Steps between C-alpha positions, in 0.01 A plus 500: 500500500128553618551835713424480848434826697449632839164606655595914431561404128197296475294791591695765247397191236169494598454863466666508166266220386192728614643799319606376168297241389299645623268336756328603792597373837189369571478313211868379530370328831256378308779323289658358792179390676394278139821365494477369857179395476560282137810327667281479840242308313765279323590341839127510661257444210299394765235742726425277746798689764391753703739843419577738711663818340702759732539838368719795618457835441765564228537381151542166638169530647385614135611178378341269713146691461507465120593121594240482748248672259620247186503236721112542580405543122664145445258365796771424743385536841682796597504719858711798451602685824656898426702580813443871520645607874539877343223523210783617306494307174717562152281635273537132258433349869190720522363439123529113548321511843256723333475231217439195726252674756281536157463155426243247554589172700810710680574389859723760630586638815734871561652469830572799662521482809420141675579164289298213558703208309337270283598097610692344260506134409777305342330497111455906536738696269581871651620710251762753650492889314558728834803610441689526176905549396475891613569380856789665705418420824401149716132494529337572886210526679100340309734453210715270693229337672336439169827328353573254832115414441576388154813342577358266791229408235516126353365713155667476173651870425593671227645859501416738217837641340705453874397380848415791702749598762788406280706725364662548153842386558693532831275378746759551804314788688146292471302360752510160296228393786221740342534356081265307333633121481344476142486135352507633155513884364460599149699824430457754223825463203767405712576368854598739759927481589317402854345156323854345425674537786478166799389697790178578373367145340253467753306783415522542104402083475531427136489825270378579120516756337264667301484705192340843533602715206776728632611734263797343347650828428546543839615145633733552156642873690507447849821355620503240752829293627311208523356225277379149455602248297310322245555223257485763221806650679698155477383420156658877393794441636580114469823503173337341169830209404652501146474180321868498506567566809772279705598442908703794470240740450371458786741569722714318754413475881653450788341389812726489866244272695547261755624333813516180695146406556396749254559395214153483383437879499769490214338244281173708551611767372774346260157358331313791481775708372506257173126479510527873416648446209866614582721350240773399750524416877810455694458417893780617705472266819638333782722189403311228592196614350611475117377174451140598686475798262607275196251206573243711556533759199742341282441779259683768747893535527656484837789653629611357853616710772813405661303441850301192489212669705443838420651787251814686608569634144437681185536279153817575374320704254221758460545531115254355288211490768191725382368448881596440823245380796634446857340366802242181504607269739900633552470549854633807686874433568761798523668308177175448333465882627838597336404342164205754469696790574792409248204428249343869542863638449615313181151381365539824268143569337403162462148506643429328810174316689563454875250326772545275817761471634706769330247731657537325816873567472395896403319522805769431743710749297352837466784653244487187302139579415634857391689303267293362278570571114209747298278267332491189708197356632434370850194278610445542865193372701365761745726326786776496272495872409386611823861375648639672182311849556367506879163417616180568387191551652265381207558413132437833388746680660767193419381539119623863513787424624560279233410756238724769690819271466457362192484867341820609724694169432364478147421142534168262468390376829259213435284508875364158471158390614118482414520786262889465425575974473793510234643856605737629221775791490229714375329510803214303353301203654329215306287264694499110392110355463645150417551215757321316769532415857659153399839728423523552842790181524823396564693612135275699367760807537746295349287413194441870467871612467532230290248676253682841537826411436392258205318867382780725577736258314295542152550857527197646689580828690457385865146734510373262245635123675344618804175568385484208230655273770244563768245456257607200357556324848167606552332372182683163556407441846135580426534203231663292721236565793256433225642154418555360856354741806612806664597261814687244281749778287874462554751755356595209209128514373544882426822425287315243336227722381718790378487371139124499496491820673764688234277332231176689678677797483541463161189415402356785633745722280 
C-alpha cells in the first residue's frame, strides 16, 4: 500500500529528507515550488489570466514565493501579496522573499499592517500558500479576513500542498468558516488523511499529488496505520489460476439474501458474487423467490426457505460452504433476527461478509453486535454504522471508531463511501481511490458484498476481499460510468463490468 501519514510524520519525513540526502531546506522548497509550477503550467499553458499569489509567513509562505518568483520567469502575469502582520518570517520564508524582491518585472506588495485587496474577476486564478499542513489552530483575525475575501471571489483557486485554515486530519475543533474553499490543490507525495474524508470536499476541490523526492528511507521506516490503495496493490494480490484448475477450487458460497419485494438485492449480489470468480453459489432465500433467483442467474443454486416471504432459517447445513454472507434485502424480522444469531453460534470458522440488513438487525441488538465471529467483514454506510457504534460528529471521528472496533473485535469493517476506509484487526486503514459519484444508487451495497463474499470464498483472508473488493467495485463502476454516464449507472452495470475490471487488474500485473 502507498503509505499515508499524518501532518507530525510528514514533518519528521521532511526533516529526514533534508538531513540525509542531503538537501537544504531552501532548496527542498525549491523542489516543491518546480513541481507546482510544471503541473500549474500543464493546466494553464496560457498567460493571458491575471494571478494573484498569497503567501504566509511559514514554509507555506516559502512555497508560494518560489511559485510566485517561477511563475514571473515563465511571463505569467503574477501579483504576489506576503501577509506579514508580525515581520516574523521562517528563515526559507525570508530567503524566497529576499529572492523575489530582487527580480526585475516583480509586482509585489508585504502587508503589514493595512490590506488593500486587489478586485478579482471571474478568469483570475489566486493561488493560495498562507498557511501550510503545520496548522493547529482555526485561523482569526487579517488572516481570516483574507480567506472570506478569497472565498466570496468568483476566481479559480488553487491551494499549494493544503487549503489554508484546514487542518491535517480531524477538523472537529476548526472554524470551518475561516478555510480556503480551494477548486483544485496540488499536494506534495501524498494527500493529507484530511483530503479523503466527505466533510471537507468543498475545500480540497479535486487533489494531485505531486512527487518531491522524499527520502525513501524514511517513508520506507516511519510507520503509519494508514494507506491507499493502488492498482499495483490489487494486481499483487489478485490469485494467478492453474490450468487445471476446476469449480471446486474456488470455493463454495453461500449467500442468505432476500425478501418479499426484495428480491432484487439478492440477484445483485448473487451476480456479482459469480462475477468474482467464486466457483460455486448457493442462495439461501425466501420460498417464493427460487424461481426469481433461478431465471435471473440460472448459474446459482437455490435453497428455499420454508417461509414464502422472508428467511426464518439456517440451511440444514453449514458443511461444505467456504463463505457465508448475510443481509441484502432480508428484512429485519425477530426470525430473520434469530437466523443471524444461530449463524454466529454454529457458523464455526467459516468466514463471513455481513451488510444491510443484518447490520440493521445488529443495530437494534447491541450484544448481537458483540457477537460477531473474528475474521468477518461488515460493510456499513456511515448511517449504518453510526446506529451500530453511536453518533458521530464528522467522518473523522466515525473512521476512528471504526479502526478502534475493528482492532478490539478483530474484524474488517468496510465504512462505505467516496473513499470506501477498509479498517482491519491490525488497526490499519486503507483508503479506496476507485469509484465515482454514479455508485451512489440503489444496489450498489449489494453488488459490493457480492464481490466480498465471491473473494472470501476463493480463499482470501477477509483483509485482502475487503480491500480487492472495494477496489474492484470501484474500477467497474468507473468503466461502467465511462460507457453510459455517471447519471445513467444502475447497480447491474457495475456487475456487468467486473470481468473487464478483473482483466484491468490483471493487466496491470
Amino acid at each position: 500500500m502507498k503509505k499515508l501519514f499524518e501532518t507530525s510524520k510528514i514533518k519528521e519525513i521532511d526533516q529526514y529528507t533534508i538531513d540525509n540526502e542531503p538537501v537544504a531546506s531552501i532548496d527542498l522548497v525549491e523542489r516543491a515550488a518546480s513541481v507546482f509550477v510544471n503541473e500549474f503550467g500543464r493546466r494553464y499553458a496560457s498567460h493571458q489570466n491575471r494571478i494573484y499569489v498569497f503567501a504566509g509567513q511559514g514554509n507555506n509562505g516559502a512555497d508560494a514565493l518560489a511559485v510566485s518568483r517561477l511563475l514571473t520567469e515563465q511571463a505569467y502575469n503574477v501579483f504576489t501579496y506576503l501577509i506579514n502582520p508580525s515581520d516574523k518570517l521562517s528563515p526559507d520564508c525570508a530567503e524566497n522573499r529576499r529572492r523575489l524582491r530582487e527580480m526585475d518585472g516583480k509586482q509585489y506588495v508585504e502587508v503589514v499592517s493595512s490590506f488593500s485587496p486587489p478586485v478579482f474577476k471571474p478568469q483570475d486564478i489566486i493561488i493560495d500558500g498562507l498557511f501550510g499542513s503545520g496548522l493547529n489552530r482555526p485561523l482569526e483575525g487579517g488572516f481570516a479576513k483574507i480567506v472570506d475575501y478569497i472565498n466570496h471571489s468568483e476566481s479559480t483557486v488553487i491551494s499549494i500542498d493544503i487549503p489554508s485554515g484546514l487542518f491535517g486530519e480531524d477538523n472537529r475543533d476548526n472554524n470551518l468558516q475561516y478555510v480556503i474553499q480551494a477548486d483544485l490543490t496540488l499536494t506534495f507525495e501524498f494527500p493529507k488523511i484530511s483530503f479523503l474524508l466527505p466533510e471537507n470536499a468543498d475545500f480540497i476541490g479535486e487533489w494531485k499529488a505531486l512527487p518531491i523526492g522524499l527520502h525513501p528511507d524514511a517513508l520506507l521506516k516511519t510507520k503509519s496505520p494508514y494507506g491507499l490503495i493502488t492498482d499495483d496493490d490489487i494486481a499483487a494480490l489478485l490469485h494467478k489460476r492453474e490450468r487445471f484448475s476446476h469449480k471446486g477450487d474456488f470455493g463454495h458460497a453461500l449467500l442468505m439474501a432476500g425478501s418479499a419485494g426484495k428480491m432484487g438485492a439478492a440477484v445483485l449480489s448473487a451476480g456479482s458474487c459469480m462475477r468474482s470468480g467464486a466457483g460455486l453459489l448457493t442462495v439461501h432465500l425466501p420460498g417464493k423467490g427460487e424461481p426469481v433467483l433461478q431465471v435471473a442467474l440460472p448459474e446459482a443454486m437455490t435453497d428455499a426457505d420454508r417461509h414464502p416471504d422472508y428467511i426464518t432459517e439456517l440451511p440444514a447445513s453449514l458443511s461444505g460452504y467456504d463463505a457465508i454472507g448475510i443481509g441484502p434485502g432480508t428484512g429485519v424480522g425477530s426470525e430473520t433476527g434469530a437466523v443471524l444469531d444461530r449463524l454466529f453460534e454454529t457458523g464455526g470458522s467459516i468466514p463471513l461478509v455481513l451488510d444491510a440488513d443484518a447490520l440493521n438487525i445488529m443495530a437494534a441488538n447491541s450484544e448481537l453486535f458483540h457477537k460477531i465471529p473474528q475474521g468477518t467483514v461488515i460493510t456499513p454506510h456511515p448511517k449504518e454504522f453510526d446506529r451500530l457504534a453511536g453518533d458521530s460528529e464528522n467522518a473523522y471521528e466515525r473512521m476512528q471508531k471504526a479502526r478502534s472496533i475493528a482492532a478490539e473485535q478483530k474484524i474488517c469493517i468496510v465504512l462505505k463511501g467516496a473513499n470506501t476506509a477498509v479498517c482491519t484487526p491490525a488497526g490499519k486503514v486503507f483508503f479506496n481511490t476507485s469509484g465515482n459519484p454514479g455508485m451512489a444508487t440503489a444496489g450498489s451495497g449489494d453488488v459490493l458484498t457480492g464481490i466480498i463474499l465471491g473473494l472470501l470464498a476463493q480463499g482470501y483472508s477477509s483483509e485482502e476481499a475487503s480491500v480487492i473488493g472495494v477496489y474492484i467495485h470501484g474500477v467497474a463502476g468507473n468503466l461502467a460510468a465511462a460507457n453510459l454516464s455517471e447519471e445513467s449507472l444502475i447497480a447491474g452495470d457495475i456487475t456487468g463490468m467486473l470481468g473487464k475490471a478483473f482483466k484491468q487488474m490483471h493487466n496491470d500485473d
